[in-house]
Amino acid sequence: MHTHIIQNPRHKAFLDENRSDPITGDDIKEGDEIVFCAVCKSAFLKDTWLYLAKTHCNQSETLGKFPSSEKLEISGVTRPPLYVIQCNDKISSSYTNEFSNETDNHFMNQPVVVDERSFYQKNTFSIWVICISAVLILLTMIKGVAPLSIGITFVAIMTIGIKSMFFKDKKLFAPSKKKKEIESIEIHSKHISIRFKDTKKDVRIILKSILAINLIYSSSSYSLQVVKKGNKIYDFSTSLNTVTQINQLLHSLVQFDEKVNIFVRNLPYNDRVKLRKWETENENVLLY
């Protein structure tokens, strides 16, 4: 567990954000000892982190280095998620294509492609062909066999062209009978992101398309339902199984840029008592 003591003026930018503890609501001020969740970068007072059993976003890693505001940006486009829910769902290609082929712009943005490979990894085959061709051309030119150099160059260009035509990277939503496995669901302030394991790519359900979010308790865990305007429902089983995790998730959901109706259903009595504050403090949250 990595902790940080807030110091002024060293952490002036952080203090200027007027942060508060996500669970207790206490203001974070100079002299406080805090912990940063390694996934969502939320700041917790040390005692709160211990109360959460040193876990958040379904993991226990903390940041060893105090993050600057610039480092809280991802590729200059979006901030880290407010919360990450681990999933083990497998969805059919028809369900996936439903995401891909959705034409209602108020429902979803275009699928976001996240390719984490380096340039070398993406183009290894082409790079090797070019290197070998260059060496052979150099050798043949030294020996004065110009026609052979031209031939080798032609073959190299054709080879790269064929590779580009027939060995393109598979698209996220290419037709397939194989079920795609969901890795996690990320809660952001403006959208919900669904990330797939095999492709390392994600789909975003934008906030303005969402009518309601249901957390439904069954047996020993919670499922997450995203209800689109028009009553189209997307249902995901999750790894959420403790009242502490639901407490953390509700904290992230009430931070949406726009209010969305949030219903927590079939709650065990003891959990309902512990979570009652969310209903009393937020008119859009309802516990059943």
XYZ file of C-alpha atoms in Angstrom:
288
model
C 0.000 0.000 0.000
C 1.485 3.308 -1.156
C 0.461 6.358 0.873
C 1.085 10.067 0.284
C 0.994 12.971 2.751
C -0.536 16.128 1.288
C 1.905 19.031 1.463
C 1.500 22.649 0.443
C 2.801 24.086 -1.900
C 4.106 20.790 -3.306
C 0.572 19.518 -3.916
C -1.064 22.921 -4.509
C -2.694 21.820 -7.799
C -4.235 18.821 -6.050
C -5.475 20.946 -3.124
C -6.986 23.446 -5.563
C -9.245 20.634 -6.861
C -10.974 20.593 -3.453
C -11.058 16.806 -3.374
C -13.116 14.872 -0.827
C -12.988 11.247 0.260
C -15.335 9.258 -2.057
C -16.768 7.189 0.806
C -16.869 9.443 3.877
C -17.243 12.759 2.068
C -14.556 14.332 4.286
C -12.506 17.086 2.654
C -8.923 16.122 1.812
C -6.635 18.814 3.178
C -2.996 19.541 3.897
C -1.412 17.003 6.248
C -3.841 14.181 5.350
C -2.428 10.774 4.420
C -4.077 9.473 1.274
C -4.022 6.526 -1.136
C -4.645 6.538 -4.907
C -6.477 3.614 -6.540
C -4.182 2.425 -9.344
C -7.074 1.930 -11.788
C -9.396 4.929 -11.453
C -6.915 7.278 -9.686
C -9.503 8.158 -7.007
C -7.949 9.534 -3.811
C -8.960 7.992 -0.478
C -8.011 8.874 3.067
C -5.805 6.116 4.478
C -8.410 5.034 7.037
C -11.029 4.731 4.293
C -8.707 2.570 2.197
C -8.227 0.267 5.176
C -12.004 0.188 5.696
C -12.398 -0.902 2.053
C -10.077 -3.833 2.824
C -7.475 -2.171 0.567
C -9.505 -2.805 -2.596
C -11.199 -0.647 -5.203
C -12.223 -1.344 -8.806
C -11.924 -5.029 -7.861
C -8.171 -4.809 -7.321
C -5.740 -3.791 -4.568
C -2.949 -1.908 -6.382
C -2.165 1.686 -5.381
C -0.089 4.383 -7.069
C 3.454 4.646 -5.759
C 3.954 8.066 -7.342
C 1.729 11.078 -6.762
C -0.071 11.612 -10.107
C -0.005 14.990 -11.788
C -3.161 16.291 -13.440
C -1.574 15.742 -16.854
C -1.013 12.057 -16.105
C -4.695 11.613 -15.365
C -5.367 11.992 -19.081
C -5.368 8.991 -21.412
C -4.029 9.848 -24.873
C -5.310 13.377 -24.272
C -8.863 12.190 -24.897
C -10.487 10.844 -21.752
C -9.847 10.616 -18.042
C -9.467 7.319 -16.181
C -12.718 5.487 -15.403
C -14.579 6.284 -12.220
C -14.952 2.577 -11.540
C -14.115 -0.733 -13.247
C -16.355 -3.804 -12.997
C -14.819 -7.170 -13.845
C -17.021 -9.459 -15.964
C -16.911 -13.014 -17.250
C -19.739 -12.759 -19.767
C -19.590 -14.276 -23.217
C -21.875 -12.724 -25.794
C -22.849 -14.067 -29.190
C -21.818 -12.467 -32.463
C -25.401 -11.343 -33.065
C -25.357 -9.439 -29.773
C -21.992 -7.914 -30.653
C -23.139 -6.927 -34.132
C -26.144 -5.275 -32.543
C -23.696 -2.923 -30.849
C -21.793 -2.411 -34.094
C -24.754 -1.877 -36.397
C -26.703 0.459 -34.130
C -27.672 3.496 -36.237
C -29.209 5.598 -33.474
C -26.559 8.248 -32.775
C -28.220 8.975 -29.441
C -27.394 5.457 -28.316
C -23.746 4.837 -28.975
C -20.630 6.364 -30.463
C -18.736 4.509 -33.131
C -16.749 1.566 -31.688
C -13.466 2.822 -30.261
C -10.423 0.929 -31.513
C -7.633 0.646 -29.005
C -4.549 -0.921 -30.558
C -1.863 -1.172 -27.876
C 0.769 -2.767 -30.101
C 3.903 -0.894 -31.138
C 4.637 0.080 -34.738
C 7.157 -2.773 -34.944
C 4.601 -5.343 -33.741
C 2.017 -4.130 -36.234
C 4.401 -4.230 -39.196
C 6.943 -6.958 -38.338
C 6.395 -8.885 -41.571
C 6.740 -5.816 -43.799
C 9.826 -4.566 -41.948
C 11.640 -7.897 -42.374
C 10.753 -8.049 -46.077
C 12.070 -4.525 -46.609
C 15.294 -5.192 -44.667
C 16.076 -8.437 -46.488
C 15.260 -6.841 -49.829
C 17.530 -3.881 -49.098
C 20.456 -6.179 -48.236
C 19.957 -8.294 -51.361
C 19.629 -5.215 -53.563
C 22.836 -3.784 -52.114
C 24.717 -7.024 -52.754
C 23.422 -7.407 -56.301
C 24.199 -3.763 -57.153
C 27.752 -4.196 -55.892
C 28.092 -7.223 -58.161
C 26.548 -5.295 -61.021
C 23.404 -7.383 -61.458
C 20.919 -4.517 -61.796
C 18.033 -6.534 -63.356
C 18.090 -8.881 -60.359
C 17.848 -5.875 -58.014
C 14.799 -4.611 -59.860
C 13.257 -8.086 -59.704
C 13.836 -8.397 -55.966
C 12.350 -4.948 -55.376
C 9.283 -5.877 -57.405
C 8.829 -9.140 -55.460
C 9.179 -7.292 -52.117
C 6.572 -4.701 -53.085
C 4.199 -7.416 -54.302
C 4.704 -9.425 -51.113
C 3.897 -6.458 -48.889
C 0.864 -5.685 -51.042
C -0.432 -9.255 -50.789
C 0.102 -9.222 -47.034
C -1.877 -5.983 -46.751
C -4.737 -7.447 -48.804
C -5.109 -10.855 -47.162
C -3.618 -10.555 -43.687
C -5.294 -7.451 -42.297
C -5.864 -7.193 -38.548
C -9.222 -8.684 -37.599
C -11.899 -6.134 -36.865
C -13.648 -6.127 -33.521
C -17.021 -6.968 -35.009
C -16.005 -9.308 -37.830
C -18.736 -11.954 -38.345
C -17.951 -14.947 -36.190
C -19.818 -17.796 -34.525
C -17.406 -17.668 -31.602
C -18.730 -15.870 -28.567
C -16.728 -12.834 -27.517
C -15.730 -12.590 -23.886
C -16.163 -9.353 -21.959
C -13.234 -8.379 -19.763
C -14.686 -5.428 -17.888
C -17.191 -2.601 -17.831
C -15.791 0.856 -17.153
C -17.902 3.633 -15.651
C -16.983 7.086 -16.986
C -18.624 10.439 -16.352
C -19.993 10.631 -19.914
C -20.308 6.994 -21.007
C -20.122 3.320 -20.065
C -17.372 1.384 -21.827
C -17.583 -2.356 -22.553
C -14.133 -3.885 -23.089
C -13.518 -7.268 -24.745
C -10.712 -9.663 -23.810
C -9.529 -11.026 -27.148
C -9.447 -7.723 -29.037
C -8.425 -5.203 -26.374
C -11.023 -2.898 -27.906
C -14.161 -1.376 -26.463
C -17.648 -0.108 -27.229
C -19.099 2.965 -25.578
C -22.707 3.452 -24.517
C -23.039 7.212 -24.297
C -24.734 8.724 -21.273
C -27.509 10.591 -23.084
C -28.833 7.294 -24.474
C -29.287 5.669 -21.055
C -32.733 5.639 -19.465
C -31.816 3.736 -16.292
C -29.260 1.464 -14.662
C -30.367 -1.538 -12.631
C -28.245 -3.398 -10.094
C -30.021 -6.669 -9.390
C -29.007 -8.982 -6.558
C -29.481 -12.707 -7.164
C -28.078 -15.558 -5.062
C -24.641 -14.181 -4.179
C -23.784 -11.542 -6.794
C -25.151 -8.552 -8.696
C -25.937 -8.201 -12.372
C -25.739 -4.842 -14.139
C -28.491 -3.810 -16.551
C -28.143 -0.822 -18.849
C -31.574 0.272 -20.094
C -31.501 2.295 -23.279
C -34.172 4.873 -24.062
C -36.880 2.878 -25.803
C -36.520 0.143 -23.157
C -33.776 -1.820 -24.878
C -31.932 -3.732 -22.146
C -28.321 -4.920 -22.036
C -27.685 -7.308 -19.164
C -24.231 -8.227 -17.793
C -23.256 -10.582 -14.990
C -20.518 -9.115 -12.810
C -18.077 -10.013 -10.067
C -19.799 -7.626 -7.649
C -20.812 -9.554 -4.535
C -20.245 -7.337 -1.486
C -21.985 -4.277 -0.121
C -18.615 -2.466 -0.139
C -18.309 -2.944 -3.903
C -21.865 -1.712 -4.474
C -21.095 1.273 -2.275
C -18.100 2.100 -4.489
C -20.084 1.594 -7.684
C -22.952 3.825 -6.526
C -20.398 6.515 -5.701
C -19.209 6.430 -9.319
C -22.716 6.318 -10.830
C -23.900 9.442 -9.014
C -20.925 11.305 -10.528
C -22.366 11.063 -14.046
C -22.402 14.414 -15.838
C -26.180 13.987 -16.192
C -28.560 12.306 -13.766
C -29.594 8.770 -14.660
C -32.182 6.763 -12.729
C -30.384 4.091 -10.688
C -32.328 1.173 -9.189
C -30.849 -1.380 -6.792
C -33.203 -4.356 -6.627
C -33.680 -7.470 -4.458
C -31.316 -6.142 -1.812
C -30.781 -8.233 1.321
C -32.102 -6.287 4.324
C -28.682 -5.711 5.900
C -27.269 -4.350 2.622
C -30.275 -2.077 2.197
C -29.632 -0.544 5.601
C -25.944 0.056 4.805
C -26.714 1.629 1.430
C -29.695 3.735 2.525
C -27.650 6.970 2.418
C -27.480 6.856 -1.385
C -31.280 6.917 -1.595
C -31.702 9.705 0.955
C -28.972 11.900 -0.588
C -29.778 11.325 -4.291
C -33.269 11.647 -5.723
C -32.373 9.491 -8.739
C -31.293 6.469 -6.639
C -33.929 4.003 -5.430
C -33.368 0.865 -3.344
C -35.830 -2.043 -3.440
